[in-house]
XYZ file of C-alpha atoms in Angstrom:
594
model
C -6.008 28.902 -1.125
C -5.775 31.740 1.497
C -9.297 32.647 0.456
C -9.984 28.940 1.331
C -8.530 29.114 4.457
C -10.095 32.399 5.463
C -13.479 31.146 4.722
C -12.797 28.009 6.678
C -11.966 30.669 10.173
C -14.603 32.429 9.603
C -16.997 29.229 9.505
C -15.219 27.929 12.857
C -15.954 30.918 14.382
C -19.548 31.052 13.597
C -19.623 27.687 15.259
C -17.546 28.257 17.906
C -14.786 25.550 17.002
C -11.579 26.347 18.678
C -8.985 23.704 16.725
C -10.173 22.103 13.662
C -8.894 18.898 11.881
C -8.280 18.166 8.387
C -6.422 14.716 7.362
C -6.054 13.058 4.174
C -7.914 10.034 4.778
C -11.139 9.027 3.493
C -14.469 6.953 5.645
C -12.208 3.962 5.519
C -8.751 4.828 6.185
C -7.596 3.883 3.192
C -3.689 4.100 1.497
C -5.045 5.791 -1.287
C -8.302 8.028 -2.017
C -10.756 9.224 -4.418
C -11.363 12.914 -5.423
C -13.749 13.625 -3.459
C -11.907 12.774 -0.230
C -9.229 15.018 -1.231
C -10.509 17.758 1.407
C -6.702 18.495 2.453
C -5.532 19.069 -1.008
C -8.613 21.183 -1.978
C -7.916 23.616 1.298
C -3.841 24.012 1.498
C -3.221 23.589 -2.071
C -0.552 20.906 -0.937
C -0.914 17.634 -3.425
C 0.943 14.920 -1.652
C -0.137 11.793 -0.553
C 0.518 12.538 3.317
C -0.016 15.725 5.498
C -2.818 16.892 8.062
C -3.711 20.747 8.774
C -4.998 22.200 11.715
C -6.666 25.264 12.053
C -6.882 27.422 15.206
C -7.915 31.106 15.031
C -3.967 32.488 15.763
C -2.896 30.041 12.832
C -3.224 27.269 10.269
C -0.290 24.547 10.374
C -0.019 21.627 7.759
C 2.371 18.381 8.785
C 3.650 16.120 6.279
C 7.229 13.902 6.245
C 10.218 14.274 4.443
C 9.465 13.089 1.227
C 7.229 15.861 0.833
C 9.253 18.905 2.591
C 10.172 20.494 -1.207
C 6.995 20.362 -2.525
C 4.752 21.505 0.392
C 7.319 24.812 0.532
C 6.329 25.162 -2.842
C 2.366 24.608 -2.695
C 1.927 26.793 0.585
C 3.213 29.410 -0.865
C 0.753 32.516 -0.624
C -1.427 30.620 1.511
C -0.937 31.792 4.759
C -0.219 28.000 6.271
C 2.723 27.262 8.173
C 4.474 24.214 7.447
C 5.434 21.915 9.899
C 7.980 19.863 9.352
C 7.264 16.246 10.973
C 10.459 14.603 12.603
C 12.199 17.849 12.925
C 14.025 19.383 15.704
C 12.043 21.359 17.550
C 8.648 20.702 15.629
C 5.951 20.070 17.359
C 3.968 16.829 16.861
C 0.455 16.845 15.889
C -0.830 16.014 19.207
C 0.964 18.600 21.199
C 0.547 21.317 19.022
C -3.794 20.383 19.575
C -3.088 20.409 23.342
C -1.429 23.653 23.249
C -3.513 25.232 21.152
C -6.741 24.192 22.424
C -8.087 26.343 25.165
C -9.555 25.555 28.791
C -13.416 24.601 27.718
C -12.892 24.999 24.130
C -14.438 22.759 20.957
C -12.246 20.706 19.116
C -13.738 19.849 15.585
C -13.310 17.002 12.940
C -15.349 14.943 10.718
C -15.216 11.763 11.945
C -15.803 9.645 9.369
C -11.852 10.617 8.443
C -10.583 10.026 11.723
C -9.354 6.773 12.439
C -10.474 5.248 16.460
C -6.538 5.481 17.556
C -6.578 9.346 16.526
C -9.799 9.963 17.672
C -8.989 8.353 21.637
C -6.195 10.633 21.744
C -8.007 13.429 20.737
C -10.370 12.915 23.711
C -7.719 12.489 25.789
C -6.592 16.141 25.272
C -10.126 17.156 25.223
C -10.548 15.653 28.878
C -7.259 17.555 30.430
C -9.142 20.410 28.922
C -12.627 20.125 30.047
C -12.634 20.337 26.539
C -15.758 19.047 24.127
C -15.539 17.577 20.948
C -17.879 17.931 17.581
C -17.087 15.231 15.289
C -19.869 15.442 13.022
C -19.070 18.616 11.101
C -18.010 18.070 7.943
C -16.961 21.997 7.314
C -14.779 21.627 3.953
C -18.193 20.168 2.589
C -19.769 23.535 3.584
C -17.298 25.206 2.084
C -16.444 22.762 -1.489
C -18.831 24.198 -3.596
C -17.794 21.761 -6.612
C -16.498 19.204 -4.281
C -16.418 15.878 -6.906
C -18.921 13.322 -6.363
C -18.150 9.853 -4.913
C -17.328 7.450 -7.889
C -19.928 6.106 -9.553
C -18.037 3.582 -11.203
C -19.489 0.087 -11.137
C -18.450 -2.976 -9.252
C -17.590 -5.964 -10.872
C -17.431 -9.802 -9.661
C -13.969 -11.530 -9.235
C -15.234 -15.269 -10.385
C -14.205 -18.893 -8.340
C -12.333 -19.462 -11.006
C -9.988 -16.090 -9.693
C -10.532 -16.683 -6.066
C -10.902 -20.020 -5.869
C -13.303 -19.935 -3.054
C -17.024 -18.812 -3.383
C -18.311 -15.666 -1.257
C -20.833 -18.026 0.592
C -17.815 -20.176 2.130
C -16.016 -17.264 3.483
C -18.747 -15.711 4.997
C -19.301 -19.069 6.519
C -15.867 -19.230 7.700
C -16.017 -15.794 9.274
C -19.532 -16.521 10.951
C -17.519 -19.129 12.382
C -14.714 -17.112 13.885
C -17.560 -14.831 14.817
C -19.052 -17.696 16.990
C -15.449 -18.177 18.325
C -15.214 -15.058 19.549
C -18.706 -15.221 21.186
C -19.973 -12.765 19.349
C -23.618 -12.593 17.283
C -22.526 -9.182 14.568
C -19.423 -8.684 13.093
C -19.073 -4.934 11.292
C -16.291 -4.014 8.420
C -15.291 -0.873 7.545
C -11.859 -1.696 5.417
C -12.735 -1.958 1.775
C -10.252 -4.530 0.605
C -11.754 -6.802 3.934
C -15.110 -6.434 2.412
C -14.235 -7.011 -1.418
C -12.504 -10.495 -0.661
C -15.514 -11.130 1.836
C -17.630 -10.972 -1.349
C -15.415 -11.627 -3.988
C -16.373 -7.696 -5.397
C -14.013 -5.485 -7.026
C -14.300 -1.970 -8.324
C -12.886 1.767 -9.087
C -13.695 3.522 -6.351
C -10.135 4.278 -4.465
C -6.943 5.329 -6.690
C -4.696 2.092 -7.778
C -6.496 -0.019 -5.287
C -9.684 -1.862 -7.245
C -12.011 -1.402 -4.271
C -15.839 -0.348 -3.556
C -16.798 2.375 -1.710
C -18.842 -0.330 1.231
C -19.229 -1.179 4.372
C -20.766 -4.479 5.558
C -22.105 -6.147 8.621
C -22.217 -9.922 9.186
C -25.348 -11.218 11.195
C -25.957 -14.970 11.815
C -28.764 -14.935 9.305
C -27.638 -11.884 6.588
C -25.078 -9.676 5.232
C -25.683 -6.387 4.790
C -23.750 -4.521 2.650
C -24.054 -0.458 2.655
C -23.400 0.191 -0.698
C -24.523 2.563 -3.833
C -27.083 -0.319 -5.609
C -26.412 1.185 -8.917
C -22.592 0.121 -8.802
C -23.620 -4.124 -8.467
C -24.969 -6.062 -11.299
C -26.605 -9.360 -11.709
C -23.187 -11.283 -12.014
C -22.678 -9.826 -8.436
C -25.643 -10.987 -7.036
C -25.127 -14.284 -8.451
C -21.560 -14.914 -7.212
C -23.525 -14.420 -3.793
C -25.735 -17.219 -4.003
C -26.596 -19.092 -0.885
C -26.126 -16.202 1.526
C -29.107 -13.505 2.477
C -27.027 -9.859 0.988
C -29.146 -6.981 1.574
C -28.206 -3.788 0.056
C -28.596 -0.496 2.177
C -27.468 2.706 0.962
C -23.648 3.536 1.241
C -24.415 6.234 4.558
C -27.096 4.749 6.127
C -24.753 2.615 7.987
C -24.233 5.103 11.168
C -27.546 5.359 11.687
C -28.054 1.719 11.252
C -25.397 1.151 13.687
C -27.240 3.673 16.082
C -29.892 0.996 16.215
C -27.967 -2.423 17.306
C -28.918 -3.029 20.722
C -28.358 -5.934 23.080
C -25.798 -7.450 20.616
C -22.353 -8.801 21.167
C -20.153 -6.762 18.199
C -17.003 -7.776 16.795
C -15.173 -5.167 15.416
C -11.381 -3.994 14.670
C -10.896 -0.739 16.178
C -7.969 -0.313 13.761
C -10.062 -0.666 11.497
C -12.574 1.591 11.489
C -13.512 5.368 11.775
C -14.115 7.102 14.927
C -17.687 8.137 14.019
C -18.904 5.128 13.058
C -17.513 3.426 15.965
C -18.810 6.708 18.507
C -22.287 5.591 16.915
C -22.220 1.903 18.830
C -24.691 2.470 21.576
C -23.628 2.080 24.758
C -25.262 -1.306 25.384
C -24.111 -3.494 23.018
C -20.966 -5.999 24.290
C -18.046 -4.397 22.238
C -15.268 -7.421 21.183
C -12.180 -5.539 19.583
C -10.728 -7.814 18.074
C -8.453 -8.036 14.123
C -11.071 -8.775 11.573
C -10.931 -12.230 11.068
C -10.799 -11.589 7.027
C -7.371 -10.464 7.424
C -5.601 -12.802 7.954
C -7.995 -15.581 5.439
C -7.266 -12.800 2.874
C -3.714 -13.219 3.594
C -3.191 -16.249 3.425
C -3.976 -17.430 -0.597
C -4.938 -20.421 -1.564
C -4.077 -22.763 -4.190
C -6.153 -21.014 -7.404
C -5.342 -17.504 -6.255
C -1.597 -18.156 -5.916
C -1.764 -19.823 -9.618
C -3.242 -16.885 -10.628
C -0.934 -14.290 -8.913
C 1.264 -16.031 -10.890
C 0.010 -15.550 -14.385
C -0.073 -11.986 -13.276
C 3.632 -11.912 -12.215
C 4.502 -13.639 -15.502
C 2.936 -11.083 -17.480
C 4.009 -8.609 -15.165
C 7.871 -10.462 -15.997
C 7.553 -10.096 -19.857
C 6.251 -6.492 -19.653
C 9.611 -5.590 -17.765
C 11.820 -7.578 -19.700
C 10.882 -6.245 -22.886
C 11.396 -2.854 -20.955
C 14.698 -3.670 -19.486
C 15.444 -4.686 -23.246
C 14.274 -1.520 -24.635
C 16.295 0.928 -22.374
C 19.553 -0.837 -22.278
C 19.145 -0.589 -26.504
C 17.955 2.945 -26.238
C 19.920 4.689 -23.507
C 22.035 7.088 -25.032
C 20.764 6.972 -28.913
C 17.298 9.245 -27.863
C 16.421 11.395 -25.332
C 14.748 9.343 -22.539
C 13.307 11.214 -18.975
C 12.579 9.916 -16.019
C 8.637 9.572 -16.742
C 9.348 8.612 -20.432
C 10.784 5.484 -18.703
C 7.770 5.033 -16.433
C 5.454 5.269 -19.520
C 6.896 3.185 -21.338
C 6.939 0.275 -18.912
C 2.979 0.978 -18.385
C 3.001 0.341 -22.559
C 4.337 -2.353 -22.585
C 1.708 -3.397 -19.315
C -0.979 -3.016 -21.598
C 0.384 -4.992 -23.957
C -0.405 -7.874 -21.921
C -3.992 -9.848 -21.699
C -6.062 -8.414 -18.497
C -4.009 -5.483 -17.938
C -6.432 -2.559 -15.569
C -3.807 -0.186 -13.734
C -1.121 0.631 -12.025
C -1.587 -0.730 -8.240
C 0.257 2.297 -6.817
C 2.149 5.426 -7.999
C 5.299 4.682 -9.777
C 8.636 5.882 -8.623
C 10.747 5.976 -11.342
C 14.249 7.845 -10.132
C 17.749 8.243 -11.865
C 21.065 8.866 -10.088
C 20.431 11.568 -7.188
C 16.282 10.698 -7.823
C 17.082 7.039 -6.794
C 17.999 8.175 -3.188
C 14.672 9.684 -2.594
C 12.696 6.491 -1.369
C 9.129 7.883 -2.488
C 10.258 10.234 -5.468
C 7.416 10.782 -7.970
C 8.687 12.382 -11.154
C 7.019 15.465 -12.040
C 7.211 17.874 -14.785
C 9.886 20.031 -12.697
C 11.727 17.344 -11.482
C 11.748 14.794 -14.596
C 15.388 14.257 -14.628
C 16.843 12.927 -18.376
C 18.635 9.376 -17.892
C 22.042 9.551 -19.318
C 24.120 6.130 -20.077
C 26.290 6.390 -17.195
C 24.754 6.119 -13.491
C 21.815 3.472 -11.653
C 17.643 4.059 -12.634
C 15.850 3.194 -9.893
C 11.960 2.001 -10.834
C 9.431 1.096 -8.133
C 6.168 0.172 -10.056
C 3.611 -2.326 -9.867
C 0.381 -3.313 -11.837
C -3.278 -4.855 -11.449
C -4.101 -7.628 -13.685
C -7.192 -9.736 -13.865
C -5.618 -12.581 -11.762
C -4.199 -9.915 -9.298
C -1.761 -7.654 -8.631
C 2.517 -7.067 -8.730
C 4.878 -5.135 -7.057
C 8.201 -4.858 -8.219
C 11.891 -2.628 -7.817
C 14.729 -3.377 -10.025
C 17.539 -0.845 -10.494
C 19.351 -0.654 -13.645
C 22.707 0.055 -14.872
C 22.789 2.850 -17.817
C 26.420 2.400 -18.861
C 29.820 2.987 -17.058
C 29.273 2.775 -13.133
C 31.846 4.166 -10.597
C 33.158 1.493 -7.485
C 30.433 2.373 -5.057
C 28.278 2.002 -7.307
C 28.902 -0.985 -8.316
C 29.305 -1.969 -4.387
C 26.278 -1.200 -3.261
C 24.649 -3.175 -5.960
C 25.929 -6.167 -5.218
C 25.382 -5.156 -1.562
C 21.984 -5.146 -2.295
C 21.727 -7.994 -3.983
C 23.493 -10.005 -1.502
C 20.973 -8.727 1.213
C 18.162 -10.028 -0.909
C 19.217 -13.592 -1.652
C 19.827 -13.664 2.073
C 16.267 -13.284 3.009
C 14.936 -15.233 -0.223
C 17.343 -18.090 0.898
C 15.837 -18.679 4.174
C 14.913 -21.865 5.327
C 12.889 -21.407 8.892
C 9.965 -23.374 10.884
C 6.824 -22.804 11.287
C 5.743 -20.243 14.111
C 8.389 -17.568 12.736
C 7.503 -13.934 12.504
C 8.880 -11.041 9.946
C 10.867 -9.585 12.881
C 12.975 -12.643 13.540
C 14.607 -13.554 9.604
C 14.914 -9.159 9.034
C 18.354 -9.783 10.321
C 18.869 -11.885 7.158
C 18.445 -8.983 4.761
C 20.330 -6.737 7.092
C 23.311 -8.545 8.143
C 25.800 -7.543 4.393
C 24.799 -4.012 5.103
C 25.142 -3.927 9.056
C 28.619 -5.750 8.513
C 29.672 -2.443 6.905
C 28.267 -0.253 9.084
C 24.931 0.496 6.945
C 20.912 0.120 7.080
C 18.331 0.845 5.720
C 15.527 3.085 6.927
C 12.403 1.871 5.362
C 10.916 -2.347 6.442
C 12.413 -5.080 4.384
C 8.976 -6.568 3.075
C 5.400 -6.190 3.143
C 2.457 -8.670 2.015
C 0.476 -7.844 -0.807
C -3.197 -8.609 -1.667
C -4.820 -10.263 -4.558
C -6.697 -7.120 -6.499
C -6.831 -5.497 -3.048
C -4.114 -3.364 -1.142
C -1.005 -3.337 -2.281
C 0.056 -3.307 1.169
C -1.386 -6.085 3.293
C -0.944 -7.224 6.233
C -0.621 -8.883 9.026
C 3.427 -9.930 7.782
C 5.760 -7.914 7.153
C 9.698 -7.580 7.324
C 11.356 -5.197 9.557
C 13.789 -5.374 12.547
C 12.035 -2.266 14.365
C 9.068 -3.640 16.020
C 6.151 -1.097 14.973
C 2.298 -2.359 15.664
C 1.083 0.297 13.571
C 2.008 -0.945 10.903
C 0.105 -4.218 11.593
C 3.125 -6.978 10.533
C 2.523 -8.564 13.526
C 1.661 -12.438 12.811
C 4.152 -14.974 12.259
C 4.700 -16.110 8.516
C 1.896 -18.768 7.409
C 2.128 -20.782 4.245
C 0.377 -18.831 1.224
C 1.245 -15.329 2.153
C 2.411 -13.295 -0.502
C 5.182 -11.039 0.510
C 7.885 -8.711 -0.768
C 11.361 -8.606 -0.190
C 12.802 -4.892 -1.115
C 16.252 -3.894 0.827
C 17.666 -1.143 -0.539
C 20.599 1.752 0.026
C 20.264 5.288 -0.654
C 22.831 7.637 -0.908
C 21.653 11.066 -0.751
C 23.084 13.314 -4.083
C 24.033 10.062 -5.292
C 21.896 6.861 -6.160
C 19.503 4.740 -4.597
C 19.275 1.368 -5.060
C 16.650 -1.284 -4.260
C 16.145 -4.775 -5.270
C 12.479 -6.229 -4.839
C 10.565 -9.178 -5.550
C 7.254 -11.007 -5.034
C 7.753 -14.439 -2.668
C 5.206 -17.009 -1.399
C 5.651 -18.910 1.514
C 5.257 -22.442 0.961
C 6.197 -25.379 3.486
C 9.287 -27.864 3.164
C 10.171 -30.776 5.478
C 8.471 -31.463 8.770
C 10.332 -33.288 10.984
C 11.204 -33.776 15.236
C 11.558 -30.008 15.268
C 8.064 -28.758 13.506
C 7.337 -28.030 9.924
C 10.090 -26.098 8.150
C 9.092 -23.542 5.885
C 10.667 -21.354 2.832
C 10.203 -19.042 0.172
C 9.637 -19.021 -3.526
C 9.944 -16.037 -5.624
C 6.645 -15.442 -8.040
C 8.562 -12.716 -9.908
C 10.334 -12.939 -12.638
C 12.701 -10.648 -14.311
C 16.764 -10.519 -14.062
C 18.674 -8.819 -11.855
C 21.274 -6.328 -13.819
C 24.251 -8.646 -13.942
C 25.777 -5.263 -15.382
C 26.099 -3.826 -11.838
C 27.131 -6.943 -9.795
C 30.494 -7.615 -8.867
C 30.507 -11.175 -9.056
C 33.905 -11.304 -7.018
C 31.629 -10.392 -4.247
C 29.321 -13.220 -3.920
C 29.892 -16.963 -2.436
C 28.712 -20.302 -3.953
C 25.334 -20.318 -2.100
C 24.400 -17.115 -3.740
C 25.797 -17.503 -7.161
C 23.907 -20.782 -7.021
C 20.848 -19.339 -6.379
C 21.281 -16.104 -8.641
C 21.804 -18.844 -11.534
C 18.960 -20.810 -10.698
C 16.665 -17.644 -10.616
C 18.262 -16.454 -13.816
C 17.370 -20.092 -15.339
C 14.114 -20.085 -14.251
C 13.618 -16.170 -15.711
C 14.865 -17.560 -18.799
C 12.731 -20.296 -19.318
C 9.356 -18.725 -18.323
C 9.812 -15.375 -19.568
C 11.702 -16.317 -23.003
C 8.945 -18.141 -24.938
C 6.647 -14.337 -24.990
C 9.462 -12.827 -26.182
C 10.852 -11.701 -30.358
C 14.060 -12.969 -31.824
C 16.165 -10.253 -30.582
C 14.847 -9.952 -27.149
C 15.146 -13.780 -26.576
C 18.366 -13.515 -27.786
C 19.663 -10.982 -25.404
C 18.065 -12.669 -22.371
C 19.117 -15.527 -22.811
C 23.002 -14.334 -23.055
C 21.826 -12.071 -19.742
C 20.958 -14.970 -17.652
C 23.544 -17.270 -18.611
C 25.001 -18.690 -15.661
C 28.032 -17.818 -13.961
């Protein structure tokens, strides 16, 4: 790595590049990446899912957040990089340590293709109190990667009508539409899971996520879709029937871009990375603007939510027959903290149209629990003894779409707290899956809901209360989210429309202790209308018991133990009929009502 890092100075110097830039991201700023976007990770050593390095000719730093503090120590070992510790007292933030560092008429360098718009205005802005310049097309870790991996090559595949339940010619119709609404004659997408429901495409391009390595521009009269040919096949090209798709290859869009003149171009800044969006001539109308897909993608309709539920029910008897198999095993064989997350992922791919895991699993006991991003490694795989709370955040991609889901179990004797902040917990999340609201509300407004048991004691939570979640796309979707903290970066901003799919995921975490979280899957559906508007509430899509071994019942009032029973009820009688003898057995003594 310090060889790395040396080689990477002495290229900066040949080109005279004061500061340099290295994120994590890849040409689309997505959550997760494929190898060959891993340019951080190949030059620090550093593995984790979050950190950026700079490198100026007095000294390369590398920021990443707490969740990662241990293991970047660890990785930069030897490698001559200074960790910076983001959030810390008297550690710089990424932007000020650039300003500092970057001298009167100096270069700043990045590839821009990495660098989202937002990062790459500020970066201009130091460059201008500088009289500074900026190169953002040098891609120097490609220079340098000799066996850099590359891009997938994995092929697409169609998601059928009978999956979506809408064809890809309507929704391009629908956005050409909104396109014409916003008086605009080219729309241009950069975010892969915005393109992929666009054309109803899936693939393997980006870790967890089933996406395509794509970009796409909407005209009045085509689509065309930058995009490696070899990936599509014919039942691609057929699903697109009735709209004009031409394929370009997967880079050619900047200089494609570099040729749109005297257009009016919808985009979403926030979308998109600084290059390609640099490469807009100057005389083209520019509408910024939220992609219009967003929020269609968001908002499901009737065949996708029956088939998020088939994938939530499958998703319901893979954990139950796990939450059978540990309670029976705990104690009688030696069980670790990524036995436990295999063996859920078994009994995954038991089930019909099983693909992947849609995002890393976190799979924590006692002190591991209080970690809210803990990935168990072969250092830190912690044994689970039948005494304490297991924590396990996982989540899988069927063929009818994907699941999220937290549910912390009790391994045998629990102390008071314990027990406590269970129920705690639980209380917190029948609050917010109990709420009965009108049309026009936003995330922000019910967070309270989930918030008031813990506030009452003079507790929170640090991480938001929910997030929506796509249909074989992101895991993390916006635009509607829970959270009392307003944050428009995280783009929850839109009030709560009927067919959203979102989570609901308090949790408390007490550090050296336990962590617990509580999370299911919830669709918004509408109630009554009346005088006062159309009155809207939620119904939970997943389907597995919460550990009536950890709840104090004493705890709860008659609204929640009348919910808890009809949940349990409902578990019981969907789950039970995919389950043996034994495992019916015990479930159905689990969810018994109380």
């Amino acid at each position: 790595m310090r060889q790395r890092v040396d080689r990477l100075l002495s290229l900066m110097k040949e080109r005279d590049i004061d500061v340099y830039i290295v994120p994590s991201e890849d040409f689309h700023q997505s959550e997760y990446v494929g190898e060959y976007f891993k340019a951080r990770a190949w030059l620090s050593g550093f593995t984790g899912s979050a950190g950026t390095v700079v490198a100026t000719a007095e000294e390369v730093c590398l920021w990443t957040d707490g969740r990662y503090f241990l293991q970047a120590e660890e990785q930069l070992k030897d490698t001559g990089i200074v960790l910076q510790k983001m959030g810390q007292p008297d550690v710089p933030t990424i932007l000020s340590y650039v300003k500092a560092a970057l001298p009167e008429g100096g270069t700043l360098g990045f590839d821009g293709r990495v660098i989202s718009v937002a990062d790459g205005a500020d970066y201009e802005k130091i460059a201008e109190s500088k009289a500074a310049s900026i190169v953002y097309n040098m891609d120097l870790i490609d220079e340098l990667w000799e066996d850099r991996p590359a891009f997938s090559e994995k092929k697409a595949f169609s998601l059928p009508v009978e999956i979506t339940g809408e064809s890809a010619a309507s929704k391009v119709g629908r956005v050409r539409k909104a396109i014409d609404e916003k008086d605009a004659d080219t729309h241009i997408l950069a975010s892969l899971d915005d393109i992929c429901w666009l054309l109803n495409m899936r693939g393997d391009d980006v870790l967890y996520s089933p996406l395509v390595l794509s970009y796409c521009v909407v005209e009045a009269e085509r689509v065309v879709l930058f995009v490696d040919a070899a990936k599509l096949n014919d039942k691609i090209y057929a699903s697109w029937e009735g709209i004009d798709v031409e394929i370009l290859p997967y880079n050619d869009v900047y200089a494609f871009v570099e040729n749109l003149y005297d257009r009016s171009i919808l985009l979403d800044p926030s979308k998109m990375n600084y290059a390609l969006y640099e490469n807009i001539p100057a005389d083209n109308a520019v509408i910024e603007s939220a992609n219009p897909t967003i929020l269609m993608k968001a908002m499901k309709n009737d065949v996708e939510l029956e088939n998020m539920a088939i994938a939530h029910v499958k998703d319901g008897v893979a954990w139950t027959k796990f939450m059978y198999w540990i309670k029976h095993r705990i104690g009688k064989e030696t069980i670790t903290e990524i036995d436990a997350s295999d063996k859920l992922e078994a009994f995954r791919k038991e089930q019909d149209g099983y693909m992947w895991p849609s995002f890393a699993p976190i799979s924590g006991y006692a002190e591991h629990g209080a970690i809210v991003h803990y990935e168990a490694d072969s250092e830190s795989d912690k044994t689970l003894e039948p005494k304490g709370l297991y924590l396990s955040d996982t989540g899988a991609n069927f063929r009818e779409g994907s699941t999220d889901i937290t549910r912390t179990l009790a391994l045998g004797e629990l102390t008071e707290e314990e027990i406590f902040h269970f129920t705690l917990v639980l209380k917190s999340h029948i609050g917010l899956a109990r709420a009965v609201f009108p049309y026009g509300t936003h995330g922000y407004a019910l967070d309270v809901l989930a918030r008031k048991p813990f506030w009452e004691n003079h507790l929170n939570f640090d991480h938001g209360t929910g997030h929506g979640i796509g249909q074989l796309l992101n895991i993390h979707e916006g635009p509607t989210g829970f959270r009392y903290k307003i944050n428009p970066a995280k783009g929850e901003h839109h009030q709560i429309e009927p067919g959203m799919i979102i989570t609901i995921e308090p949790g408390i975490y007490i550090a050296g202790k336990h962590g617990i979280r509580t999370e299911n899957c919830i669709v918004v559906k509408e109630t009554e209308a009346n005088e006062y508007g159309q009155f809207m509430y939620f119904e939970p899509i997943t389907l597995v018991p919460f550990d009536m071994d950890a709840v104090d019942v004493s705890m709860l009032d008659a609204d929640e133990i009348a919910y808890l029973n009809a949940y349990n009820q409902r578990v019981f009688d969907t789950i039970s009929p995919h389950l043996d003898e034994d495992e019916r057995e015990w479930l159905k003594e689990y969810t018994k009502e109380i």
